[in-house]
Every structure is written in C-alpha cells, then in structure tokens.
Coordinates of C-alpha atoms in Angstrom, one line a residue:
Chain W
X3 CA -0.3 -0.1 0.1
X4 CA 3.3 2.0 0.3
X5 CA 3.2 2.7 -3.4
X6 CA -0.7 3.9 -3.3
X7 CA 0.0 6.0 -0.8
X8 CA 2.8 8.1 -2.2
X9 CA 1.0 7.9 -5.2
X10 CA -2.1 9.4 -3.7
X11 CA 0.4 12.2 -1.8
X12 CA 2.2 13.3 -5.0
X13 CA -1.0 13.4 -7.2
X14 CA -2.4 16.2 -6.2
X15 CA 1.2 18.3 -7.3
X16 CA -0.6 21.8 -5.8
X17 CA -1.4 20.4 -2.1
X18 CA 1.7 18.2 -2.4
X19 CA 4.0 21.4 -3.2
X20 CA 2.1 23.5 -0.6
X21 CA 2.8 21.0 2.7
X22 CA 6.8 20.5 1.3
X23 CA 6.7 24.3 1.3
X24 CA 5.8 24.9 4.6
X25 CA 7.7 22.5 6.1
X26 CA 10.9 23.9 4.0
X27 CA 10.2 27.4 5.8
X28 CA 9.7 25.7 8.8
X29 CA 13.3 23.6 8.7
X30 CA 14.7 26.8 7.1
X31 CA 13.4 29.3 10.0
X32 CA 14.3 26.6 13.1
X33 CA 17.7 25.9 12.1
X34 CA 18.9 29.5 9.8
X35 CA 17.7 31.8 12.7
X36 CA 19.6 29.7 15.7
X37 CA 22.2 29.7 13.7
X38 CA 22.7 33.5 13.6
X39 CA 21.5 33.3 17.3
X40 CA 24.2 30.5 18.1
X41 CA 26.8 32.5 15.5
X42 CA 26.4 35.4 17.4
X43 CA 26.0 33.9 20.8
X44 CA 29.7 32.3 20.7
X45 CA 31.5 35.5 19.4
X46 CA 30.7 36.6 23.1
X47 CA 33.6 34.8 24.3
X48 CA 35.6 34.2 21.4
X49 CA 38.0 36.2 22.7
X50 CA 37.9 33.6 25.4
X51 CA 37.4 30.4 23.2
X52 CA 40.7 31.8 20.9
X53 CA 43.4 31.7 23.6
X54 CA 44.0 28.1 24.0
X55 CA 47.0 28.3 26.4
X56 CA 45.8 29.2 30.0
X57 CA 43.6 26.7 31.8
X58 CA 42.6 29.4 34.7
X59 CA 41.5 32.8 34.0
X60 CA 41.6 35.2 37.0
X61 CA 40.0 38.6 37.3
X62 CA 38.3 40.7 39.9
X63 CA 35.2 39.0 42.0
X64 CA 32.4 41.9 40.2
X65 CA 33.4 40.9 36.2
X66 CA 30.0 39.4 35.1
X67 CA 31.5 38.6 31.5
X68 CA 34.7 38.9 29.3
X69 CA 34.1 42.3 28.5
X70 CA 33.2 43.4 31.5
X71 CA 36.3 44.7 32.7
X72 CA 37.0 45.8 36.0
X73 CA 41.1 46.4 36.2
X74 CA 43.0 44.5 39.1
X75 CA 46.1 46.2 41.2
X76 CA 49.4 44.6 39.2
X77 CA 50.7 43.1 42.4
X78 CA 47.7 40.8 41.6
X79 CA 49.6 39.0 39.6
X80 CA 52.7 38.4 41.7
X81 CA 50.0 37.1 44.6
X82 CA 48.2 34.4 41.7
X83 CA 52.4 33.1 41.2
X84 CA 52.6 32.4 44.4
X85 CA 49.7 30.3 44.9
X86 CA 50.6 26.5 44.7
X87 CA 50.1 24.4 42.1
X88 CA 50.4 27.5 39.9
X89 CA 53.2 27.2 36.7
X90 CA 53.0 30.5 35.4
X91 CA 50.9 33.6 35.8
X92 CA 51.0 36.1 32.9
X93 CA 49.4 39.5 32.9
X94 CA 46.6 40.5 30.1
X95 CA 45.1 43.7 29.5
X96 CA 41.8 44.3 27.5
X97 CA 40.3 47.6 26.9
X98 CA 38.5 49.7 24.2
X99 CA 40.7 52.2 22.9
X100 CA 39.7 55.0 19.7
X101 CA 42.2 54.4 17.0
X102 CA 42.4 57.6 14.7
X103 CA 42.8 56.8 11.2
X104 CA 43.9 58.6 7.6
X105 CA 40.8 60.4 7.2
X106 CA 40.6 61.5 11.0
X107 CA 37.7 59.4 11.6
X108 CA 38.2 57.8 14.8
X109 CA 37.5 53.7 15.3
X110 CA 37.0 51.8 18.6
X111 CA 39.4 48.9 19.1
X112 CA 39.6 46.2 21.4
X113 CA 43.1 46.6 22.0
X114 CA 45.1 43.3 23.3
X115 CA 48.6 43.6 25.8
X116 CA 50.6 40.8 25.9
X117 CA 53.0 40.1 28.3
X118 CA 56.0 41.6 27.6
X119 CA 58.3 38.6 27.9
X120 CA 56.3 36.1 27.0
X121 CA 53.6 36.9 24.5
X122 CA 51.3 34.4 26.1
X123 CA 47.7 35.3 24.9
X124 CA 48.5 36.2 21.3
X125 CA 46.2 35.5 18.7
X126 CA 45.2 32.0 17.4
X127 CA 46.9 32.3 13.2
X128 CA 48.2 34.2 12.5
X129 CA 48.2 35.7 8.5
X130 CA 51.4 38.2 8.3
X131 CA 54.3 38.9 10.5
X132 CA 55.5 37.0 13.4
X133 CA 54.0 36.8 16.7
X134 CA 57.2 38.1 18.1
X135 CA 57.4 41.0 15.9
X136 CA 55.4 42.7 18.4
X137 CA 58.9 43.2 20.2
X138 CA 59.9 46.3 17.7
X139 CA 59.4 49.4 18.6
X140 CA 55.7 50.3 18.7
X141 CA 54.4 47.4 16.7
X142 CA 51.1 46.5 16.9
X143 CA 48.9 43.2 15.1
X144 CA 45.6 43.5 13.6
X145 CA 42.8 40.7 13.0
X146 CA 42.3 40.6 9.3
X147 CA 38.8 41.8 9.7
X148 CA 40.2 45.2 11.2
X149 CA 42.9 45.7 8.9
X150 CA 40.3 45.3 5.5
X151 CA 37.5 46.6 6.5
X152 CA 37.3 49.2 9.5
X153 CA 40.5 50.4 9.9
X154 CA 41.6 50.0 5.9
X155 CA 42.6 53.4 4.2
X156 CA 40.1 55.4 2.9
X157 CA 39.9 55.2 -1.2
X158 CA 42.7 57.0 -3.2
X159 CA 39.8 58.3 -5.1
X160 CA 35.7 58.8 -4.7
X161 CA 33.6 55.7 -4.7
X162 CA 37.2 53.1 -4.5
X163 CA 37.8 50.7 -2.6
X164 CA 39.3 51.4 1.0
X165 CA 43.1 50.2 1.1
X166 CA 43.9 47.2 3.8
X167 CA 46.1 48.0 5.8
X168 CA 50.1 46.2 5.4
X169 CA 53.1 45.8 7.7
X170 CA 54.5 48.9 8.4
X171 CA 51.2 51.1 8.8
X172 CA 51.3 53.1 11.0
X173 CA 47.9 53.8 13.4
X174 CA 47.5 56.5 16.0
X175 CA 46.2 55.1 19.1
X176 CA 45.3 57.9 22.1
X177 CA 47.7 60.2 20.3
X178 CA 50.4 57.3 20.4
X179 CA 52.4 55.9 17.3
X180 CA 51.4 52.0 16.7
X181 CA 52.8 50.4 13.5
X182 CA 51.9 47.5 12.1
X183 CA 54.1 44.4 12.2
X184 CA 51.3 41.7 11.3
X185 CA 48.2 40.5 10.5
X186 CA 46.3 38.0 12.1
X187 CA 43.3 36.0 12.2
X188 CA 40.8 36.0 15.2
X189 CA 36.9 34.9 15.9
X190 CA 35.0 37.7 15.4
X191 CA 33.9 39.7 18.0
X192 CA 30.6 40.2 19.3
X193 CA 30.3 43.8 18.5
X194 CA 32.7 42.9 15.4
X195 CA 35.4 45.8 16.5
X196 CA 38.8 45.8 14.9
X197 CA 41.1 43.7 17.3
X198 CA 44.9 45.6 18.4
X199 CA 47.6 43.3 19.9
X200 CA 51.0 44.6 21.6
X201 CA 52.8 44.2 24.3
X202 CA 51.4 44.8 28.2
X203 CA 53.2 47.7 29.0
X204 CA 52.7 49.3 25.4
X205 CA 48.8 48.6 25.7
X206 CA 49.0 50.4 29.4
X207 CA 50.6 53.2 28.1
X208 CA 47.8 53.9 24.6
X209 CA 45.2 53.5 27.6
X210 CA 44.5 56.4 29.9
X211 CA 46.1 56.3 32.6
X212 CA 44.3 54.0 35.8
X213 CA 45.3 53.5 39.1
X214 CA 44.7 49.6 38.3
X215 CA 45.2 48.8 34.9
X216 CA 45.3 44.8 34.8
X217 CA 42.4 43.5 33.1
X218 CA 43.0 39.5 33.7
X219 CA 45.7 37.1 35.0
X220 CA 46.2 34.4 32.6
X221 CA 47.0 31.0 34.7
X222 CA 48.7 27.4 33.3
X223 CA 48.4 24.9 36.1
X224 CA 51.3 22.5 36.3
X225 CA 51.4 19.5 35.2
X226 CA 48.5 16.9 36.9
X227 CA 47.4 20.2 38.8
X228 CA 43.6 19.6 39.3
X229 CA 41.8 22.3 37.5
X230 CA 38.7 22.4 39.5
X231 CA 40.8 22.5 42.9
X232 CA 44.0 24.6 41.9
X233 CA 40.9 27.6 40.7
X234 CA 38.9 27.1 44.5
X235 CA 42.6 27.4 45.7
X236 CA 43.8 31.0 43.8
X237 CA 39.8 32.1 44.9
X238 CA 40.7 31.6 48.4
X239 CA 44.2 32.6 48.2
X240 CA 44.1 36.1 46.8
X241 CA 40.4 36.6 47.1
X242 CA 39.5 37.2 43.2
X243 CA 37.6 35.4 41.1
X244 CA 38.9 32.2 39.0
X245 CA 37.5 30.5 36.7
X246 CA 38.4 27.6 34.1
X247 CA 38.0 28.1 30.7
X248 CA 35.1 26.0 30.1
X249 CA 33.5 28.1 33.4
X250 CA 34.3 31.4 31.9
X251 CA 32.6 31.1 28.6
X252 CA 29.9 29.9 31.1
X253 CA 29.8 32.5 32.8
X254 CA 29.7 35.0 29.8
X255 CA 27.5 32.7 27.8
X256 CA 25.2 33.4 30.7
X257 CA 25.6 36.7 31.4
X258 CA 24.1 37.4 27.5
X259 CA 21.4 35.3 27.8
X260 CA 20.0 36.9 30.9
X261 CA 20.9 40.4 30.3
X262 CA 19.9 40.9 26.8
X263 CA 17.6 40.6 24.4
X264 CA 19.1 38.2 22.1
X265 CA 17.4 34.7 23.3
X266 CA 14.0 36.2 23.5
X267 CA 14.5 38.3 19.8
X268 CA 15.8 34.7 18.3
X269 CA 13.3 32.4 20.7
X270 CA 10.3 34.6 19.0
X271 CA 11.1 34.2 15.5
X272 CA 11.8 30.6 16.1
X273 CA 8.6 30.0 17.5
X274 CA 6.7 31.7 14.9
X275 CA 8.6 30.0 12.2
X276 CA 7.7 26.4 14.2
X277 CA 3.8 28.0 14.3
X278 CA 3.4 29.0 10.9
X279 CA 5.0 26.2 9.5
X280 CA 3.2 24.0 11.5
X281 CA 0.0 25.7 10.1
X282 CA 1.3 26.0 7.0
X283 CA 2.1 22.1 6.6
X284 CA -0.6 20.9 9.1
X285 CA -3.6 22.5 7.8
X286 CA -2.6 21.6 3.8
X287 CA -1.9 17.9 4.7
X288 CA -5.1 18.0 6.8
X289 CA -6.8 19.2 4.1
X290 CA -5.2 16.6 1.3
X291 CA -6.5 14.1 4.2
X292 CA -9.8 15.3 4.0
X293 CA -10.3 15.6 -0.2
X294 CA -8.8 12.1 0.0
X295 CA -11.2 11.0 2.5
X296 CA -13.6 9.0 -0.4
X297 CA -11.1 7.4 -1.4
X298 CA -9.7 6.5 2.1
X299 CA -13.3 5.5 2.6
X300 CA -13.3 3.2 -0.8
X301 CA -9.8 1.6 0.7
X302 CA -11.6 1.2 3.9
X303 CA -14.3 -1.0 2.2
X304 CA -12.3 -3.2 0.1
X305 CA -11.3 -3.8 3.0
X306 CA -7.8 -2.2 4.4
X307 CA -7.6 -1.6 8.1
X308 CA -7.3 1.4 10.1
X309 CA -3.7 0.2 10.6
X310 CA -3.2 0.1 7.0
X311 CA -4.9 3.5 6.2
X312 CA -3.1 4.6 9.2
X313 CA 0.7 3.3 7.8
X314 CA -0.2 5.7 4.7
X315 CA -0.4 8.6 6.2
X316 CA 2.0 8.3 8.6
X317 CA 4.7 7.0 5.1
X318 CA 3.2 10.4 3.9
X319 CA 3.7 12.4 6.8
X320 CA 7.8 11.2 6.6
X321 CA 8.1 11.7 3.1
X322 CA 7.0 15.3 3.3
X323 CA 8.5 15.9 6.1
X324 CA 11.8 14.1 5.1
X325 CA 12.0 16.3 1.7
X326 CA 10.6 20.0 3.8
X327 CA 13.6 18.9 6.5
X328 CA 16.4 18.4 3.8
X329 CA 15.2 21.5 1.7
X330 CA 15.4 23.6 4.8
X331 CA 18.5 22.5 6.1
X332 CA 19.9 22.4 2.8
X333 CA 18.4 26.3 2.4
X334 CA 20.1 27.1 5.7
X335 CA 23.6 25.7 5.0
X336 CA 23.6 27.4 1.5
X337 CA 22.6 31.0 3.7
X338 CA 25.3 29.7 5.9
X339 CA 27.8 29.6 2.5
X340 CA 26.7 32.6 0.8
X341 CA 27.4 35.0 3.9
X342 CA 30.6 33.1 5.4
X343 CA 32.8 36.0 4.6
X344 CA 30.4 39.0 6.0
X345 CA 29.7 40.5 9.1
X346 CA 27.2 37.9 9.5
X347 CA 27.4 35.6 12.8
X348 CA 26.7 31.9 11.6
X349 CA 27.2 29.0 13.6
X350 CA 25.8 25.4 12.3
X351 CA 26.0 22.4 14.6
X352 CA 25.1 19.5 14.7
X353 CA 22.8 20.2 17.6
X354 CA 21.4 22.6 15.6
X355 CA 20.5 19.7 12.5
X356 CA 18.6 17.8 15.2
X357 CA 16.5 20.8 16.5
X358 CA 15.2 21.4 13.3
X359 CA 14.8 17.8 12.5
X360 CA 12.9 17.6 16.1
X361 CA 10.5 20.3 15.3
X362 CA 9.8 19.1 11.9
X363 CA 9.1 15.4 13.2
X364 CA 6.6 17.3 15.6
X365 CA 5.2 19.3 13.0
X366 CA 4.3 16.0 10.9
X367 CA 3.5 13.9 13.3
X368 CA 0.9 16.9 14.9
X369 CA -0.2 17.1 11.1
X370 CA -0.5 12.9 11.1
X371 CA -2.4 12.3 13.7
X372 CA -5.5 15.4 13.3
X373 CA -5.4 13.5 9.8
X374 CA -5.7 10.1 10.7
X375 CA -8.2 10.5 13.7
X376 CA -10.5 11.6 10.6
X377 CA -9.6 8.7 8.3
X378 CA -10.1 6.5 11.6
X379 CA -13.2 7.5 12.3
X380 CA -14.5 7.5 8.9
X381 CA -17.4 5.5 7.9
X382 CA -16.9 3.3 4.8
X383 CA -20.4 3.5 3.9
X384 CA -19.3 7.0 2.7
X385 CA -18.6 5.8 -0.3
X386 CA -22.4 4.6 -1.5
X387 CA -23.0 8.4 -1.0
X388 CA -23.3 10.2 -4.4
Chain U
X1340 CA -35.5 -19.6 -8.7
X1341 CA -34.8 -23.0 -9.6
X1342 CA -31.7 -24.8 -10.5
X1343 CA -29.8 -21.4 -8.6
X1344 CA -27.5 -22.9 -6.1
X1345 CA -27.6 -22.4 -1.9
X1346 CA -28.1 -18.9 -0.8
X1347 CA -25.3 -16.0 -1.0
X1348 CA -27.2 -13.5 1.0
X1349 CA -29.7 -14.1 3.6
X1350 CA -31.2 -11.0 5.4
X1351 CA -33.6 -11.9 7.9
X1352 CA -35.9 -9.0 9.4
X1353 CA -33.1 -6.3 9.2
X1354 CA -33.8 -2.9 10.6
X1355 CA -31.7 0.3 10.7
X1356 CA -32.5 3.8 12.3
X1357 CA -30.2 6.4 11.7
X1358 CA -30.6 9.3 14.7
X1359 CA -30.4 12.5 12.8
X1360 CA -30.3 15.1 16.3
X1361 CA -33.0 13.6 17.9
X1362 CA -35.6 12.3 14.9
X1363 CA -35.7 8.9 14.0
X1364 CA -35.2 7.9 10.5
X1365 CA -36.2 4.0 10.1
X1366 CA -33.9 3.2 6.6
X1367 CA -34.8 -0.5 6.9
X1368 CA -38.0 -1.6 8.7
X1369 CA -37.8 -4.9 9.0
X1370 CA -36.3 -6.5 5.7
X1371 CA -36.6 -10.1 4.4
X1372 CA -34.3 -10.7 1.2
X1373 CA -32.4 -14.0 0.0
X1374 CA -30.1 -13.5 -3.2
X1375 CA -28.9 -16.8 -4.3
X1376 CA -25.8 -17.7 -6.3
X1377 CA -25.1 -16.5 -9.4
X1378 CA -28.2 -14.6 -9.4
X1379 CA -28.4 -10.9 -10.3
X1380 CA -30.3 -9.1 -8.0
X1381 CA -32.1 -5.2 -8.5
X1382 CA -33.0 -2.9 -5.8
X1383 CA -35.1 -0.1 -6.7
X1384 CA -37.4 2.0 -5.5
X1385 CA -37.1 5.7 -4.7
X1386 CA -34.9 8.0 -3.1
X1387 CA -34.9 7.6 0.4
X1388 CA -35.9 3.9 0.5
X1389 CA -33.4 2.4 1.9
X1390 CA -31.9 0.9 -1.0
X1391 CA -27.6 2.5 -0.1
X1392 CA -28.2 1.6 3.6
X1393 CA -29.5 -2.4 2.6
X1394 CA -26.7 -3.0 0.3
X1395 CA -24.2 -1.4 2.8
X1396 CA -25.5 -3.7 5.6
X1397 CA -25.5 -6.4 2.7
X1398 CA -21.5 -5.3 2.1
X1399 CA -20.5 -5.2 5.9
X1400 CA -19.7 -1.7 5.9
X1401 CA -22.4 -1.0 8.0
X1402 CA -24.0 -2.7 10.8
X1403 CA -27.9 -3.0 11.3
X1404 CA -29.5 -2.4 14.7
X1405 CA -31.7 -5.5 15.0
X1406 CA -32.2 -9.1 12.5
X1407 CA -29.9 -11.0 10.9
X1408 CA -27.8 -10.7 7.5
X1409 CA -26.0 -13.6 6.6
X1410 CA -23.0 -13.4 3.7
X1411 CA -22.1 -16.8 2.4
X1412 CA -23.5 -18.5 6.1
X1413 CA -21.9 -15.6 8.0
X1414 CA -23.3 -13.4 10.1
X1415 CA -21.3 -10.4 9.7
X1416 CA -22.8 -8.3 12.7
X1417 CA -21.5 -11.0 15.5
X1418 CA -18.0 -11.0 13.5
X1419 CA -15.0 -8.8 15.0
X1420 CA -14.0 -5.9 13.1
X1421 CA -10.5 -7.8 11.9
X1422 CA -12.6 -10.6 10.5
X1423 CA -15.4 -8.8 8.9
X1424 CA -12.7 -6.5 7.3
X1425 CA -10.8 -9.5 5.7
X1426 CA -13.5 -11.5 5.0
X1427 CA -14.6 -8.3 2.9
X1428 CA -11.5 -7.9 1.3
X1429 CA -11.9 -11.6 -0.2
X1430 CA -15.3 -11.9 -0.8
X1431 CA -16.7 -8.5 -2.2
X1432 CA -16.2 -6.1 -5.1
X1433 CA -17.6 -2.9 -5.0
X1434 CA -18.8 -0.9 -8.1
X1435 CA -19.5 2.5 -7.4
X1436 CA -22.2 5.3 -8.7
X1437 CA -19.0 8.0 -8.9
X1438 CA -16.5 5.1 -10.4
X1439 CA -14.6 6.1 -7.0
X1440 CA -11.9 5.8 -8.6
X1441 CA -7.8 7.0 -7.4
X1442 CA -7.2 10.0 -9.6
X1443 CA -3.7 9.8 -9.6
X1444 CA -3.3 6.1 -9.8
X1445 CA -3.4 4.3 -13.3
X1446 CA -6.2 1.7 -14.9
X1447 CA -4.0 -0.8 -13.9
X1448 CA -3.3 0.5 -10.0
X1449 CA -6.4 1.3 -9.3
X1450 CA -7.7 -2.3 -10.3
X1451 CA -4.8 -3.7 -8.7
X1452 CA -5.8 -2.3 -5.0
X1453 CA -8.6 -5.3 -4.2
X1454 CA -5.4 -7.4 -4.5
X1455 CA -2.7 -5.5 -3.0
X1456 CA -5.5 -5.6 0.5
X1457 CA -5.2 -9.1 0.5
X1458 CA -1.6 -9.3 0.5
X1459 CA -0.9 -10.2 -3.3
X1460 CA 2.6 -8.7 -4.3
X1461 CA 2.7 -5.8 -6.4
X1462 CA 4.3 -6.9 -9.4
X1463 CA 1.8 -9.8 -9.1
X1464 CA -1.2 -7.8 -8.6
X1465 CA -0.5 -5.6 -11.4
X1466 CA 0.0 -8.7 -13.8
X1467 CA -3.4 -10.1 -12.9
X1468 CA -5.0 -6.6 -12.7
X1469 CA -3.6 -6.6 -16.6
X1470 CA -5.4 -9.9 -17.4
X1471 CA -8.8 -8.1 -16.2
X1472 CA -8.8 -5.1 -17.7
X1473 CA -7.9 -7.1 -20.9
X1474 CA -11.3 -8.9 -20.2
X1475 CA -13.1 -5.8 -19.9
X1476 CA -11.9 -4.6 -23.0
X1477 CA -9.3 -2.2 -21.5
X1478 CA -6.1 -3.6 -22.5
X1479 CA -4.5 -1.1 -23.9
X1480 CA -5.4 1.5 -21.4
X1481 CA -4.0 0.4 -18.8
X1482 CA -2.0 2.6 -18.3
X1483 CA -4.2 5.7 -18.6
X1484 CA -5.1 7.2 -15.5
X1485 CA -8.9 8.2 -14.7
X1486 CA -8.7 11.5 -16.2
X1487 CA -8.0 10.5 -19.5
X1488 CA -10.9 7.9 -19.8
X1489 CA -14.4 8.5 -20.5
X1490 CA -17.3 7.6 -18.0
X1491 CA -18.1 4.1 -19.5
X1492 CA -14.2 3.5 -19.6
X1493 CA -14.1 4.1 -15.9
X1494 CA -16.9 2.1 -15.1
X1495 CA -15.2 -0.8 -17.1
X1496 CA -12.0 -0.1 -14.6
X1497 CA -14.3 -0.3 -11.5
X1498 CA -15.9 -3.4 -12.7
X1499 CA -12.5 -4.7 -13.5
X1500 CA -11.3 -3.9 -10.2
X1501 CA -14.9 -5.6 -8.3
X1502 CA -13.6 -8.6 -10.6
X1503 CA -9.8 -8.7 -9.9
X1504 CA -10.0 -10.2 -6.4
X1505 CA -13.0 -13.0 -7.7
X1506 CA -15.0 -12.2 -4.6
X1507 CA -18.3 -14.1 -4.5
X1508 CA -20.7 -11.3 -4.0
X1509 CA -20.5 -7.5 -6.1
X1510 CA -22.4 -4.5 -4.9
X1511 CA -23.1 -2.4 -7.5
X1512 CA -24.6 1.2 -6.4
X1513 CA -26.3 2.7 -9.6
X1514 CA -23.4 1.9 -11.9
X1515 CA -25.3 3.7 -14.8
X1516 CA -26.9 6.4 -13.7
X1517 CA -23.3 8.6 -14.6
X1518 CA -23.7 6.8 -18.6
X1519 CA -25.4 7.4 -21.2
X1520 CA -27.9 5.1 -22.3
X1521 CA -25.7 2.9 -24.7
X1522 CA -23.0 2.9 -22.7
X1523 CA -24.7 2.0 -19.5
X1524 CA -26.4 -1.4 -22.0
X1525 CA -22.9 -1.8 -22.5
X1526 CA -21.4 -1.7 -19.1
X1527 CA -24.5 -3.9 -17.8
X1528 CA -23.7 -6.7 -20.4
X1529 CA -20.2 -6.3 -19.6
X1530 CA -21.3 -7.0 -16.2
X1531 CA -23.3 -10.0 -16.5
X1532 CA -20.8 -11.3 -19.3
X1533 CA -18.1 -11.1 -17.0
X1534 CA -18.9 -10.7 -13.5
X1535 CA -21.9 -13.2 -12.9
X1536 CA -21.7 -17.2 -12.8
X1537 CA -22.8 -19.7 -10.7
X1538 CA -20.4 -19.1 -7.8
X1539 CA -21.7 -15.3 -7.6
X1540 CA -24.2 -13.0 -6.8
X1541 CA -24.9 -9.2 -7.9
X1542 CA -26.6 -7.3 -6.3
X1543 CA -27.8 -4.1 -8.0
X1544 CA -29.0 -1.2 -6.9
X1545 CA -30.2 1.5 -9.7
X1546 CA -33.5 4.3 -10.5
X1547 CA -32.7 3.8 -14.3
X1548 CA -35.6 1.4 -15.4
X1549 CA -33.3 0.9 -18.6
X1550 CA -31.4 -2.1 -16.7
X1551 CA -33.9 -3.6 -15.6
X1552 CA -34.1 -6.4 -17.8
X1553 CA -30.4 -7.6 -17.0
X1554 CA -32.0 -8.6 -13.6
X1555 CA -32.7 -12.2 -13.2
X1556 CA -34.6 -10.8 -9.8
X1557 CA -35.9 -7.3 -9.1
X1558 CA -36.9 -6.4 -4.8
X1559 CA -39.0 -3.1 -5.1
X1560 CA -38.4 -1.1 -2.3
X1561 CA -40.4 2.1 -0.3
X1562 CA -39.8 3.6 2.8
X1563 CA -37.8 0.8 4.5
X1564 CA -39.3 -2.2 3.5
X1565 CA -39.6 -4.2 0.8
X1566 CA -42.5 -4.1 -1.1
X1567 CA -42.2 -7.3 -3.8
X1568 CA -39.9 -9.6 -5.5
X1569 CA -40.4 -9.9 -8.8
X1570 CA -38.5 -12.0 -11.8
X1571 CA -39.3 -9.0 -14.7
X1572 CA -39.6 -5.7 -15.0
X1573 CA -43.2 -6.1 -16.7
X1574 CA -44.3 -7.0 -12.9
X1575 CA -43.3 -4.2 -11.4

C-alpha cells in the first residue's frame, strides 16, 4: 500500500508542494535563526576560546562577562604566581581604545596587551608577520577583518575600494603611534570591533591612565594539577575570581542569555517559524486528507484496515517531512555558505540539525495525528453517498 | 429461482434506524431478502427508500440495529471488525456510482488495489489487474489515468477492480446513472458476461429502469421495506 500512499500524495501536485513548502519554511526558520543566534552567542566568548594556552582566568570577582573589565592592581599578578600548583601566571590587558584613522575619523578597537616577555595570549593564527615582531618598537598586530575593513585606509578616489592595512602602516592609538607588524586571523567579536594586539606595557601606555590596569591574569596549572582544585585555591588565596576556560565561557554565555534581548528575539523568530510552518503544513496536510477522505473510504470499504491507512498517512507525513527538512536545512547551509565572509554571525552545529529535525518531526506528527483521527473515524459507508 | 445454488445473502428482519439529531429515521424497517449464487438481483425504489443502506449492510460496511444478515453463511454483525475486514477484502467487490477510482493511480494500479489489500505482491497484482482489464476491453488503456478515460471506460475499470480478486459477491451502487444509455447498456452487458457466474452473486442498486431487463430478480423497496420481489420489470 506504500506505493498507493505515495502516488496519492504526489498526485495532487499543488497540495504536495504546499505541504513541502510549509515544512521547508519551518525547517529553514528553525535552523537558520538559531544558527545566527549560536554564531552571535559564540562571538561573545570568542576571545576566551581563541586563547587556548591558559587553564585558568583570574579576574575581579565582580566581572560578569569577558568584556566587563574591572581592572586589578598589578600586584595581584604576584599573588597569583605565589599560589601552589600555578606553573605560570601572565598579565593580560583588554580594553577599548580609539584609533584615529588617516581620514581623521575614529574607530573603537579592542586592544589586547600581552605579557612583554612571553607574549602569551596572542592571536590564534598569524597571517602575515610573526608574533615576536610585537617586540619591535610601537609594534601592533591587527586582525584581518579590522585591517581590511574598519581600519583600512580610505579609497584613493571617491567611490573606490579602501586599502587594507599592511605591515609598516601606522595607526594612532590615543595619540600614540602604533606600527603594524603583523596581520592575524581571530574569531569575530560580539561587537565586531577591530582587534589590536600589542605588549602589555605598550597597551597600558596607550590606555588612559588609571590606578589599576591589569584586566586578567592568565594561569597555567602545573602538570597533573586538578583545575577545579587550583581555581578554588586561587580564589581562597587571592580573594579574586578564578575560572577555568569552560567556566568563564559559561559565565559570559549566561550573562548574555540573561541580560540581553538576544535569546528572546531569536526564540520568538524560531517559535513563529515553528507555528507558521506547523500551521501551513498541518493545515495543508489535513486538507489533503479531507479531500482524499472518499478515497480512504473506498480503501476501507475494500477491506483496508485502519492500521494500513494509518501507515499510509504516516508514510506520506514522513516523506513530506524528510523532503521539507532536507530542503530547509539545505537552504540554511546555503545561507551560511553565502554569508561566510560577511559580518553576519552564523554557526551550524549538528545539534541544530537535530533541533530542526525534531521540530519538523513534531509538525509532521501533529499533521498526521489530526488526519489519522479523521480517517479512523471515517465510516466506509461514505462511499455509497453520491 | 429453480436451478440456482444456495443463498449468497440471507437477510431476516433487518432493521436500521438513523438518529439524525434527535429525529429517528427508519431506513430499514424489517427487511427479509434472499439472494442466491449465480443471481443478479436489483434493488429498486425511490430515493431514500433504504436501498443504499441495505447494500451497505449486505456488504458489511454498515451494521444493522437488529435482525440478521448472513453472507455466505456468515453473520457479519457478530464478526470481529478485523475478521469482517478480511471477509470483505476477500469476498466482496464494489462498483460505485461515481466510479471512485483513485485519480492519481493509473487503470492497472486502480484495479490492483483489492489484490494488494489481500496481500498479493505489487508486481503480481498489476499483472493480474492487466489481465482483467483485458477482459473488460481496456487492455490498451492500462497506463491511463482516470482523467484520461471516458465515463464508460472508468466504469469498466471499476468493474475490473471489483472482479480482480474473484469475490463471491459484487455490490453495485447505481453503476449506470452517470453514463449515457448506450454506455450504461454496455456496462450491464459486461457485468452479466464477465461478473456473473454460478459461484457469484450480484446486487445492483439502481433507479435506471432501462437496465431492469438485465436482472434475474428485482426487489422493489419503499420506505424501508421490500414491497415485492419480481422476476421481470413487467411485473413491477
């Protein structure tokens, strides 16, 4: 009877395409919007995940997320270094500074100051130049997105393309000269500001003077040291907050989830996509069944059992569900591919595939249940009514 | 009915009352009827007299409220629904007024449905269906969709579908009412030639007086009762 079920479904081309379009739309919205959401949320902690070397981040206890800088006294660095189980502890400066561009405008940049001696905390991938070039006088490394876009030199002719920053070009950071010595690849930040790496001492020189300048202390544990135990020990010994990388990512993620409108905005889009998709697909599928009620009645009169008809409807639902899901997910992937080099945040992990699949399955079950109910209650004697 | 074999259908005091929102409508008010093997019985009468209700009960797709209706010695009312389904699938063929062919299936696929319901594999079922279509004169139209066939051809496909699983009882509801006189005549000739034989009975509900001559017996119904059963239309 499977063959008959499929032919019945595809025979009504308009309804068949209508159901698939509804499910495709639902699947697209249920994967594309969360993919942007996940991409955006991952940018909130991209700075932490880009720094693979340290095991523990130490900071002021009032810090709520990675960009919520509450500077420490430089002496705190030595207290952390004195905690048993700490292999090394390095200072890190992180702050927003204004760069003056060639055309006189200003661009806020994320300036990262690395330990002068070790340069720990540097960019994950160097595209041009080397990390150690930061030791050159006034040296800074700029991320590729900043170098080609927001920090790029204005076009030579009106309407022309801006010229990307290259090694040797200069910037003005808070009235201080900075020379580009390298171009790096970093994960985009939440606010998509250019990222500028330099040494710690130079960064605090660029920044407006404050009593406290140390943003974070990056800690590496001794080999074999238990990270949770060491974080507790650092907290106890210094009175500072200490988080493993995963804990700091979670702290940042939770802050954005609880304190911004991002989850509710995307959640609303996903819910609307689900509801509209369910309504279109469910209604069209139900109408399709209603219009075929006489045909189901004929099959019932001829001896087809309710179980057989139920299987036929389920098969129809599974087929349209699979096609709609595949098209929706495909369109989402295509969207991600098309926008891969743009500012748009997009991350499409397998969990979203499963989420979209679960959503489409729910819609199909809903559509099938309302249709099956009608068919099961159908009196076969309907076939003799004119 | 000399020479005819045992009863295919035996209805005794069959009563069916519909409850239409508080009003009771007696569709069958105690029907006694016997249809023999090898017989073509026509049920005639005005609209609303209970003809369709009676064939629905005989075909086992509607339960009567009281009385008994045995089909080939089996009381369908007291059968479990799964048994009744199997019984119907194996023993009963249907021909409908509006043909009720599945529009997205071609003629062969439509005809093969009863066999597939009976568990025959698709390829075998379609082979047998093609043979029966040959018998009803549509051997070359097997791949045609219902929309590509005339009314007469569609009814032939419906007849082939009713015959393909070799049922012992065929119930037809107004099989000629959607057809012109000549086509209706041809359909009835076909039913007599191909469908009727000593191991099978045919029950036809009709208004169409032009086809009464094809019946072995005619049961005239009115107001839920059988007024009379006659051997030819002249006796009505």
